[in-house]
PDB file of C-alpha atoms and ligand atoms in Angstrom:
ATOM      1  CA  MET A 739      -8.812  77.760  35.931  1.00  0.00           C
ATOM      2  CA  TYR A 740     -11.967  75.704  36.572  1.00  0.00           C
ATOM      3  CA  SER A 741     -13.395  74.990  39.996  1.00  0.00           C
ATOM      4  CA  GLU A 742     -13.674  71.431  41.269  1.00  0.00           C
ATOM      5  CA  LYS A 743     -17.458  71.681  40.961  1.00  0.00           C
ATOM      6  CA  VAL A 744     -17.299  72.678  37.303  1.00  0.00           C
ATOM      7  CA  MET A 745     -14.973  69.782  36.563  1.00  0.00           C
ATOM      8  CA  GLU A 746     -17.149  67.388  38.511  1.00  0.00           C
ATOM      9  CA  HIS A 747     -20.370  68.398  36.718  1.00  0.00           C
ATOM     10  CA  PHE A 748     -18.570  68.350  33.401  1.00  0.00           C
ATOM     11  CA  ARG A 749     -17.254  64.823  33.914  1.00  0.00           C
ATOM     12  CA  ASN A 750     -20.416  63.562  35.501  1.00  0.00           C
ATOM     13  CA  PRO A 751     -23.343  65.692  34.303  1.00  0.00           C
ATOM     14  CA  ARG A 752     -26.737  65.198  35.991  1.00  0.00           C
ATOM     15  CA  ASN A 753     -30.049  64.958  34.150  1.00  0.00           C
ATOM     16  CA  VAL A 754     -28.689  64.315  30.667  1.00  0.00           C
ATOM     17  CA  GLY A 755     -31.189  63.104  28.101  1.00  0.00           C
ATOM     18  CA  GLU A 756     -34.653  63.960  26.949  1.00  0.00           C
ATOM     19  CA  ILE A 757     -38.176  63.579  28.265  1.00  0.00           C
ATOM     20  CA  GLU A 758     -40.776  61.987  26.075  1.00  0.00           C
ATOM     21  CA  ASN A 759     -43.945  64.079  25.837  1.00  0.00           C
ATOM     22  CA  ALA A 760     -42.266  66.872  27.732  1.00  0.00           C
ATOM     23  CA  ASP A 761     -44.580  69.640  28.933  1.00  0.00           C
ATOM     24  CA  GLY A 762     -42.121  72.299  27.846  1.00  0.00           C
ATOM     25  CA  ILE A 763     -39.095  72.288  25.585  1.00  0.00           C
ATOM     26  CA  GLY A 764     -36.630  75.108  25.211  1.00  0.00           C
ATOM     27  CA  GLU A 765     -33.777  75.341  22.802  1.00  0.00           C
ATOM     28  CA  VAL A 766     -31.300  78.153  22.624  1.00  0.00           C
ATOM     29  CA  GLY A 767     -28.061  78.700  20.859  1.00  0.00           C
ATOM     30  CA  ASN A 768     -25.194  81.091  21.118  1.00  0.00           C
ATOM     31  CA  ALA A 769     -24.567  82.549  17.700  1.00  0.00           C
ATOM     32  CA  GLN A 770     -20.939  83.310  18.490  1.00  0.00           C
ATOM     33  CA  CYS A 771     -19.679  79.928  19.616  1.00  0.00           C
ATOM     34  CA  GLY A 772     -22.398  77.886  17.900  1.00  0.00           C
ATOM     35  CA  ASP A 773     -23.201  75.927  21.044  1.00  0.00           C
ATOM     36  CA  ILE A 774     -26.755  74.695  21.528  1.00  0.00           C
ATOM     37  CA  MET A 775     -28.673  73.728  24.633  1.00  0.00           C
ATOM     38  CA  LYS A 776     -32.006  71.996  24.851  1.00  0.00           C
ATOM     39  CA  ILE A 777     -34.068  71.648  28.031  1.00  0.00           C
ATOM     40  CA  TYR A 778     -37.059  69.356  28.610  1.00  0.00           C
ATOM     41  CA  LEU A 779     -39.489  69.905  31.468  1.00  0.00           C
ATOM     42  CA  LYS A 780     -42.093  67.691  33.072  1.00  0.00           C
ATOM     43  CA  ILE A 781     -44.445  69.918  35.047  1.00  0.00           C
ATOM     44  CA  GLU A 782     -47.193  68.884  37.416  1.00  0.00           C
ATOM     45  CA  ASN A 783     -49.199  71.207  39.647  1.00  0.00           C
ATOM     46  CA  ASP A 784     -46.761  74.036  38.994  1.00  0.00           C
ATOM     47  CA  ILE A 785     -43.802  71.933  40.112  1.00  0.00           C
ATOM     48  CA  ILE A 786     -40.861  70.924  37.937  1.00  0.00           C
ATOM     49  CA  GLU A 787     -41.244  67.194  38.428  1.00  0.00           C
ATOM     50  CA  ASP A 788     -38.438  66.321  36.056  1.00  0.00           C
ATOM     51  CA  VAL A 789     -35.931  68.056  33.860  1.00  0.00           C
ATOM     52  CA  LYS A 790     -33.426  66.798  31.337  1.00  0.00           C
ATOM     53  CA  PHE A 791     -31.009  68.486  29.007  1.00  0.00           C
ATOM     54  CA  LYS A 792     -28.978  67.979  25.907  1.00  0.00           C
ATOM     55  CA  THR A 793     -26.105  70.298  25.261  1.00  0.00           C
ATOM     56  CA  TYR A 794     -23.983  70.417  22.191  1.00  0.00           C
ATOM     57  CA  GLY A 795     -21.359  72.703  23.501  1.00  0.00           C
ATOM     58  CA  CYS A 796     -18.343  73.444  25.577  1.00  0.00           C
ATOM     59  CA  GLY A 797     -17.552  72.007  28.980  1.00  0.00           C
ATOM     60  CA  SER A 798     -18.789  75.074  30.808  1.00  0.00           C
ATOM     61  CA  ALA A 799     -22.121  74.862  29.008  1.00  0.00           C
ATOM     62  CA  ILE A 800     -22.440  71.218  30.035  1.00  0.00           C
ATOM     63  CA  ALA A 801     -21.519  71.968  33.657  1.00  0.00           C
ATOM     64  CA  SER A 802     -23.939  74.937  33.661  1.00  0.00           C
ATOM     65  CA  SER A 803     -26.811  72.857  32.281  1.00  0.00           C
ATOM     66  CA  SER A 804     -26.141  70.107  34.766  1.00  0.00           C
ATOM     67  CA  MET A 805     -26.110  72.527  37.689  1.00  0.00           C
ATOM     68  CA  ALA A 806     -29.095  74.525  36.419  1.00  0.00           C
ATOM     69  CA  THR A 807     -31.243  71.381  36.075  1.00  0.00           C
ATOM     70  CA  GLU A 808     -30.277  70.351  39.608  1.00  0.00           C
ATOM     71  CA  LEU A 809     -31.243  73.796  40.887  1.00  0.00           C
ATOM     72  CA  ILE A 810     -34.767  73.746  39.429  1.00  0.00           C
ATOM     73  CA  LYS A 811     -35.680  70.099  39.904  1.00  0.00           C
ATOM     74  CA  GLY A 812     -38.547  69.781  42.376  1.00  0.00           C
ATOM     75  CA  LYS A 813     -38.952  73.546  42.499  1.00  0.00           C
ATOM     76  CA  SER A 814     -41.976  75.633  41.573  1.00  0.00           C
ATOM     77  CA  ILE A 815     -42.376  77.330  38.201  1.00  0.00           C
ATOM     78  CA  LYS A 816     -41.901  80.642  39.971  1.00  0.00           C
ATOM     79  CA  GLU A 817     -38.556  79.572  41.396  1.00  0.00           C
ATOM     80  CA  ALA A 818     -37.440  78.229  38.021  1.00  0.00           C
ATOM     81  CA  VAL A 819     -38.293  81.526  36.317  1.00  0.00           C
ATOM     82  CA  GLU A 820     -36.226  83.327  38.889  1.00  0.00           C
ATOM     83  CA  LEU A 821     -33.116  81.221  38.321  1.00  0.00           C
ATOM     84  CA  THR A 822     -30.377  83.487  37.025  1.00  0.00           C
ATOM     85  CA  ASN A 823     -27.153  82.559  35.337  1.00  0.00           C
ATOM     86  CA  LYS A 824     -25.448  84.269  38.248  1.00  0.00           C
ATOM     87  CA  ALA A 825     -26.946  81.746  40.638  1.00  0.00           C
ATOM     88  CA  VAL A 826     -25.725  78.949  38.381  1.00  0.00           C
ATOM     89  CA  VAL A 827     -22.209  80.394  38.325  1.00  0.00           C
ATOM     90  CA  GLU A 828     -22.236  80.778  42.106  1.00  0.00           C
ATOM     91  CA  ALA A 829     -23.407  77.215  42.590  1.00  0.00           C
ATOM     92  CA  LEU A 830     -20.503  76.104  40.402  1.00  0.00           C
ATOM     93  CA  ASP A 831     -18.059  78.092  42.554  1.00  0.00           C
ATOM     94  CA  GLY A 832     -17.416  80.405  39.649  1.00  0.00           C
ATOM     95  CA  LEU A 833     -16.622  80.279  35.947  1.00  0.00           C
ATOM     96  CA  PRO A 834     -13.775  82.043  34.189  1.00  0.00           C
ATOM     97  CA  PRO A 835     -15.016  85.437  32.880  1.00  0.00           C
ATOM     98  CA  VAL A 836     -14.800  84.367  29.239  1.00  0.00           C
ATOM     99  CA  LYS A 837     -17.069  81.418  30.063  1.00  0.00           C
ATOM    100  CA  VAL A 838     -19.856  83.262  31.831  1.00  0.00           C
ATOM    101  CA  HIS A 839     -21.911  83.417  28.621  1.00  0.00           C
ATOM    102  CA  CYS A 840     -22.146  79.623  28.745  1.00  0.00           C
ATOM    103  CA  SER A 841     -24.209  79.880  31.928  1.00  0.00           C
ATOM    104  CA  VAL A 842     -26.483  82.426  30.241  1.00  0.00           C
ATOM    105  CA  LEU A 843     -27.390  79.684  27.807  1.00  0.00           C
ATOM    106  CA  ALA A 844     -28.695  77.592  30.721  1.00  0.00           C
ATOM    107  CA  GLU A 845     -30.832  80.414  32.099  1.00  0.00           C
ATOM    108  CA  ASP A 846     -32.252  81.162  28.655  1.00  0.00           C
ATOM    109  CA  ALA A 847     -32.947  77.528  27.828  1.00  0.00           C
ATOM    110  CA  ILE A 848     -34.943  77.080  31.034  1.00  0.00           C
ATOM    111  CA  LYS A 849     -36.902  80.285  30.443  1.00  0.00           C
ATOM    112  CA  SER A 850     -37.629  79.265  26.907  1.00  0.00           C
ATOM    113  CA  ALA A 851     -38.862  75.806  28.047  1.00  0.00           C
ATOM    114  CA  LEU A 852     -41.145  77.492  30.587  1.00  0.00           C
ATOM    115  CA  TYR A 853     -42.349  79.844  27.888  1.00  0.00           C
ATOM    116  CA  ASP A 854     -43.130  76.869  25.672  1.00  0.00           C
ATOM    117  CA  TYR A 855     -45.102  75.321  28.534  1.00  0.00           C
ATOM    118  CA  ALA A 856     -47.046  78.548  28.992  1.00  0.00           C
ATOM    119  CA  GLN A 857     -47.803  78.753  25.269  1.00  0.00           C
ATOM    120  CA  LYS A 858     -49.003  75.146  25.118  1.00  0.00           C
ATOM    121  CA  ASN A 859     -51.284  75.603  28.102  1.00  0.00           C
ATOM    122  CA  ASP A 860     -52.425  79.073  27.255  1.00  0.00           C
ATOM    123  CA  ILE A 861     -51.316  80.501  30.565  1.00  0.00           C
ATOM    124  CA  GLU A 862     -49.151  83.399  31.606  1.00  0.00           C
ATOM    125  CA  ILE A 863     -46.146  82.891  33.787  1.00  0.00           C
ATOM    126  CA  GLU A 864     -45.192  85.768  35.993  1.00  0.00           C
ATOM    127  CA  GLY A 865     -41.784  87.060  35.038  1.00  0.00           C
ATOM    128  CA  LEU A 866     -42.007  85.786  31.460  1.00  0.00           C
ATOM    129  CA  GLU A 867     -44.436  88.407  30.129  1.00  0.00           C
ATOM    130  CA  ASN A 868     -41.703  90.070  28.149  1.00  0.00           C
ATOM    131  CA  PHE A 869     -39.770  86.964  27.288  1.00  0.00           C
ATOM    132  CA  GLU A 870     -38.955  86.628  23.638  1.00  0.00           C
ATOM    133  CA  PRO A 871     -37.664  83.270  22.574  1.00  0.00           C
ATOM    134  CA  ARG A 872     -34.429  83.979  20.819  1.00  0.00           C
ATOM    135  CA  GLU A 873     -33.942  82.509  17.423  1.00  0.00           C
ATOM    136  CA  HIS A 874     -30.791  80.502  17.157  1.00  0.00           C
ATOM    137  CA  GLU A 875     -28.717  80.159  14.100  1.00  0.00           C
ATOM    138  CA  HIS A 876     -27.716  76.849  12.675  1.00  0.00           C
TER     139      HIS A 876
HETATM  140 FE1  LIG B1531     -20.252  78.522  23.812  1.00  0.00          FE
HETATM  141 FE2  LIG B1531     -19.485  77.812  26.155  1.00  0.00          FE
HETATM  142  S1  LIG B1531     -18.246  78.480  24.546  1.00  0.00           S
HETATM  143  S2  LIG B1531     -21.496  77.895  25.416  1.00  0.00           S
END
């Protein structure tokens, strides 16, 4: 049911943890399953110098966060904004249809961390003009 890559990232997730004095923090939750994902970004000169995550959620959410952080590390803000959950799923060699929403959490958490960065620095990030940080329910 799960690809080798999903299993591998689930067992051995990359970039777990938090960043002290992060430049941007994003937290999103899925109201239906109750899972929560938090992303920390270190940004210098428009480049994602470092990224860490904490996910309280299912295996697919952990694998998605791990893969998503790998995909944006060292990339520009622009590239990080453009990361879609579809790209995350593809990089994981697929997720079962009922688990695709878990990868959406990763996309949203990254966008919300970038949005936080933009707010803190009073800048606008192209592609996030209409982003509305979603409230999560505890
Ligand atoms: Fe909720 Fe996977 S079941 S994020």
